[in-house]
CSV table of C-alpha atoms in Angstrom, one decimal:
chain,number,residue,atom,x,y,z
A,23,ILE,CA,101.8,95.2,112.0
A,24,THR,CA,98.8,97.6,110.3
A,25,ALA,CA,101.0,100.3,108.8
A,26,LEU,CA,104.3,101.4,107.7
A,27,ALA,CA,106.0,104.4,106.5
A,28,VAL,CA,109.3,105.9,105.0
A,29,SER,CA,110.6,109.1,106.1
A,30,PRO,CA,111.4,111.1,104.0
A,31,ASP,CA,114.9,111.1,103.5
A,32,GLY,CA,114.6,107.6,103.9
A,33,LYS,CA,116.5,106.9,106.7
A,34,ARG,CA,113.4,105.6,109.3
A,35,ILE,CA,110.4,103.4,109.4
A,36,VAL,CA,107.6,103.9,111.8
A,37,SER,CA,105.3,101.0,112.0
A,38,ALA,CA,102.0,101.1,113.7
A,39,GLY,CA,100.5,97.8,115.3
A,40,GLN,CA,96.9,96.2,116.0
A,41,ASP,CA,98.4,96.3,120.1
A,42,GLY,CA,97.9,100.2,119.3
A,43,ARG,CA,102.0,100.6,119.4
A,44,VAL,CA,103.6,103.6,117.2
A,45,GLN,CA,107.1,102.7,116.8
A,46,LEU,CA,110.3,104.5,115.4
A,47,TRP,CA,113.4,102.5,113.7
A,48,ASP,CA,116.6,103.0,112.0
A,49,ALA,CA,116.0,101.9,108.4
A,50,ALA,CA,119.7,100.7,108.1
A,51,GLY,CA,120.3,98.9,111.1
A,52,GLY,CA,116.8,98.0,112.1
A,53,ARG,CA,117.1,99.5,115.8
A,54,LYS,CA,114.2,100.6,117.5
A,55,LEU,CA,114.8,104.3,117.4
A,56,LEU,CA,111.4,105.5,119.9
A,57,ALA,CA,108.4,104.3,121.2
A,58,LEU,CA,105.5,106.2,120.9
A,59,PRO,CA,102.7,106.5,123.4
A,60,GLY,CA,100.3,105.1,120.9
A,61,HIS,CA,96.5,104.6,120.8
A,62,ARG,CA,94.0,103.0,123.3
A,63,ALA,CA,93.0,100.2,120.2
A,64,ALA,CA,94.4,99.6,116.8
A,65,ALA,CA,96.9,102.2,115.3
A,66,THR,CA,95.7,101.1,111.9
A,67,GLY,CA,97.5,104.4,109.7
A,68,VAL,CA,100.6,106.1,110.0
A,69,VAL,CA,103.0,108.6,107.9
A,70,PHE,CA,105.5,111.2,108.4
A,71,SER,CA,104.8,115.0,108.1
A,72,ALA,CA,106.1,116.5,104.8
A,73,ASP,CA,109.4,117.8,106.6
A,74,GLY,CA,110.0,114.2,109.0
A,75,LYS,CA,109.6,116.4,111.8
A,76,ARG,CA,106.5,114.6,113.0
A,77,LEU,CA,104.7,111.6,113.0
A,78,ILE,CA,101.1,111.3,112.4
A,79,SER,CA,99.1,108.1,113.6
A,80,ALA,CA,95.1,107.3,113.7
A,81,GLY,CA,93.6,104.7,115.2
A,82,ARG,CA,90.4,102.7,116.3
A,83,ASP,CA,90.1,104.8,118.8
A,84,THR,CA,89.0,107.5,116.5
A,85,GLU,CA,92.0,109.7,117.2
A,86,ILE,CA,94.6,111.7,115.0
A,87,HIS,CA,98.0,112.1,117.0
A,88,ALA,CA,101.1,114.4,115.9
A,89,SER,CA,104.0,113.5,118.1
A,90,ASP,CA,107.7,114.9,117.8
A,91,ALA,CA,109.8,112.3,115.6
A,92,THR,CA,112.8,112.9,117.3
A,93,THR,CA,111.2,112.9,121.0
A,94,GLY,CA,108.2,110.7,120.8
A,95,GLN,CA,106.2,113.3,122.5
A,96,LEU,CA,103.0,113.7,121.9
A,97,GLY,CA,101.5,117.1,120.2
A,98,GLN,CA,98.6,117.7,118.7
A,99,VAL,CA,95.6,115.4,119.5
A,100,LEU,CA,92.9,115.8,116.5
A,101,ARG,CA,89.2,114.4,117.3
A,102,ALA,CA,86.3,115.1,115.2
A,103,HIS,CA,85.6,111.0,113.9
A,104,GLU,CA,82.9,109.6,115.4
A,105,HIS,CA,84.1,106.0,114.2
A,106,PRO,CA,87.0,104.2,113.8
A,107,ILE,CA,89.9,105.4,111.5
A,108,ARG,CA,91.3,103.2,108.6
A,109,THR,CA,93.6,105.6,107.1
A,110,VAL,CA,95.7,109.3,107.4
A,111,ALA,CA,97.7,110.9,104.7
A,112,ALA,CA,99.6,114.1,105.2
A,113,SER,CA,100.5,116.5,101.6
A,114,PRO,CA,104.0,116.9,100.8
A,115,ASP,CA,103.2,120.7,100.6
A,116,GLY,CA,103.6,120.2,104.6
A,117,ARG,CA,99.7,122.2,104.5
A,118,PHE,CA,96.9,119.2,105.0
A,119,LEU,CA,96.3,116.3,107.2
A,120,ALA,CA,93.4,113.6,105.6
A,121,SER,CA,91.9,111.0,107.9
A,122,ALA,CA,88.9,108.7,107.2
A,123,GLY,CA,87.3,105.4,108.0
A,124,GLU,CA,84.4,103.5,109.1
A,125,GLU,CA,82.2,106.5,108.1
A,126,THR,CA,81.3,107.9,104.3
A,127,ARG,CA,83.2,111.4,105.6
A,128,ILE,CA,87.3,112.2,104.4
A,129,MET,CA,87.9,114.8,107.3
A,130,LEU,CA,90.8,117.5,106.5
A,131,TRP,CA,92.9,118.9,108.8
A,132,ASP,CA,95.4,122.1,108.8
A,133,ALA,CA,98.5,120.5,109.3
A,134,ALA,CA,100.0,123.3,111.2
A,135,THR,CA,97.5,124.2,113.8
A,136,GLY,CA,95.1,120.9,114.1
A,137,LYS,CA,92.1,122.7,112.9
A,138,LEU,CA,89.0,121.0,110.8
A,139,ARG,CA,89.3,123.0,108.0
A,140,ASN,CA,87.0,120.8,105.4
A,141,ILE,CA,84.6,117.6,105.7
A,142,LEU,CA,84.5,115.9,102.1
A,143,ASN,CA,81.5,114.1,101.7
A,144,SER,CA,80.5,111.8,98.8
A,145,HIS,CA,81.3,108.3,99.5
A,146,VAL,CA,78.6,105.9,100.3
A,147,ASP,CA,80.5,103.1,102.7
A,148,PHE,CA,83.6,103.2,104.4
A,149,VAL,CA,86.6,105.1,103.5
A,150,ASN,CA,89.9,102.6,103.7
A,151,GLY,CA,92.8,104.7,101.9
A,152,LEU,CA,93.5,108.0,101.2
A,153,ALA,CA,96.3,109.6,99.4
A,154,PHE,CA,97.6,113.8,97.8
A,155,SER,CA,98.9,114.5,94.8
A,156,PRO,CA,103.2,115.3,94.7
A,157,ASP,CA,102.0,119.1,94.6
A,158,GLY,CA,99.0,119.0,97.4
A,159,THR,CA,95.9,120.2,94.8
A,160,LEU,CA,94.3,116.5,95.0
A,161,LEU,CA,93.3,114.1,97.1
A,162,ALA,CA,92.2,110.6,96.0
A,163,SER,CA,90.2,108.6,98.2
A,164,GLY,CA,89.4,104.6,97.8
A,165,GLY,CA,86.2,103.2,99.3
A,166,ALA,CA,84.4,99.9,100.3
A,167,ASP,CA,81.7,101.2,97.7
A,168,THR,CA,84.4,100.4,94.7
A,169,ARG,CA,84.6,103.9,94.0
A,170,VAL,CA,87.7,105.9,93.8
A,171,LEU,CA,87.5,109.7,94.3
A,172,ILE,CA,90.0,112.5,93.1
A,173,TRP,CA,89.1,115.5,94.9
A,174,ASP,CA,89.8,118.9,94.5
A,175,VAL,CA,91.7,119.6,97.8
A,176,ALA,CA,91.0,123.7,97.6
A,177,ALA,CA,87.5,123.4,96.8
A,178,GLY,CA,86.6,120.7,98.6
A,179,LYS,CA,84.8,118.9,96.0
A,180,PRO,CA,85.1,115.7,93.9
A,181,LEU,CA,86.6,116.5,90.4
A,182,ARG,CA,86.3,112.6,88.9
A,183,THR,CA,84.9,109.4,90.2
A,184,LEU,CA,87.0,106.2,88.8
A,185,GLN,CA,84.7,103.0,88.8
A,186,GLY,CA,86.6,99.9,87.3
A,187,HIS,CA,87.1,97.6,90.8
A,188,SER,CA,84.0,95.3,91.2
A,189,ASP,CA,84.6,95.2,95.3
A,190,ALA,CA,85.9,97.5,98.2
A,191,VAL,CA,88.8,99.7,97.2
A,192,ASN,CA,91.7,99.3,99.9
A,193,ARG,CA,94.3,101.8,98.9
A,194,VAL,CA,95.7,103.8,96.9
A,195,ALA,CA,98.8,105.8,95.9
A,196,PHE,CA,100.3,108.3,93.0
A,197,SER,CA,102.7,108.3,90.9
A,198,PRO,CA,106.2,110.7,91.3
A,199,ASN,CA,104.8,113.0,88.7
A,200,GLY,CA,101.0,113.2,90.1
A,201,LYS,CA,100.4,111.8,86.4
A,202,ARG,CA,98.6,108.4,87.5
A,203,LEU,CA,96.7,106.6,90.2
A,204,ALA,CA,97.1,103.1,91.5
A,205,SER,CA,94.2,102.1,93.1
A,206,VAL,CA,94.2,98.3,94.9
A,207,GLY,CA,90.8,96.3,96.0
A,208,GLN,CA,89.3,93.2,97.5
A,209,ASP,CA,88.8,92.1,93.9
A,210,ALA,CA,92.7,91.0,93.7
A,211,ARG,CA,93.1,93.7,91.0
A,212,VAL,CA,95.5,96.8,90.2
A,213,ILE,CA,94.5,99.4,87.9
A,214,VAL,CA,96.0,102.3,86.9
A,215,TRP,CA,94.5,105.6,86.1
A,216,ASP,CA,95.0,108.6,83.9
A,217,VAL,CA,94.8,111.1,86.4
A,218,ALA,CA,93.5,113.7,83.9
A,219,THR,CA,90.8,111.9,82.4
A,220,GLY,CA,89.7,109.3,85.1
A,221,GLN,CA,90.4,106.6,82.5
A,222,PRO,CA,91.9,102.9,83.3
A,223,VAL,CA,95.7,102.8,82.2
A,224,GLN,CA,96.5,99.2,82.9
A,225,VAL,CA,94.8,96.6,85.2
A,226,PHE,CA,97.3,93.7,87.1
A,227,GLN,CA,95.5,90.5,87.8
A,228,GLY,CA,97.2,87.9,89.1
A,229,HIS,CA,96.4,88.1,92.5
A,230,GLN,CA,94.9,85.1,94.4
A,231,GLY,CA,93.5,87.4,97.1
A,232,PRO,CA,92.6,91.0,98.2
A,233,VAL,CA,95.2,93.4,97.5
C-alpha cells in the first residue's frame, strides 16, 4: 500500500498499491466496493475530489486518472509529466488538482476540464508532498531539496519558503483552520509552521527513522 485517502463523508477509503491497483473500501465494514482499472506502474498517490464523486490517482506511469467513485469508470486521464509522479492533491473548493514527482515542477490542473492551468517552478529537486489549504487559495509543497514552499494558487507564485528540515521533506498537511502547516521528512522530525509568518511553531522529535 502506497497511499490512502478517506472520503469527505468518512464512509469510504481508497487505497493505492505498488501493483498499480486502486481500490475502494467501505470504511465501516472493510468490504471492497470497487477495483479500478489502475495504473501501468505503481500507484503513488490517491485522493477524493471535494464532492466525493471522483477518485483521483497518480502513478509512476506519469498519468493522473480521474474515475467515477460510484461505478469505477475511468474518465479523464491527465498527461503532462515526463517522469514518475509521487503525489497528487485536490483543492477543497473543487477547482484544482495538483501533481508533482520526480522532477522539479508542480502541475496545476483545472479539475473540471482536466486542462493544465499552470506549471509551478521553484523547487530544485523531486517534489514528494502536496496539500491545499482549506480555502483552496494556498498550496504547500515539500521537496527533496529540504524545503517547504507555500504557493499563491491564483498567482502561481511562491509566497514563502520554509526552511528547517535537514533532509528531504516527504509530506505536508494543513490544519483544519489553515493557520498551521505540518511537514515530515527523512530527518525523522515533524515541524509545525505558522502559515502567515513561515516560522516554526513546534518541532516534534521522537521517530527513529524517516517519517
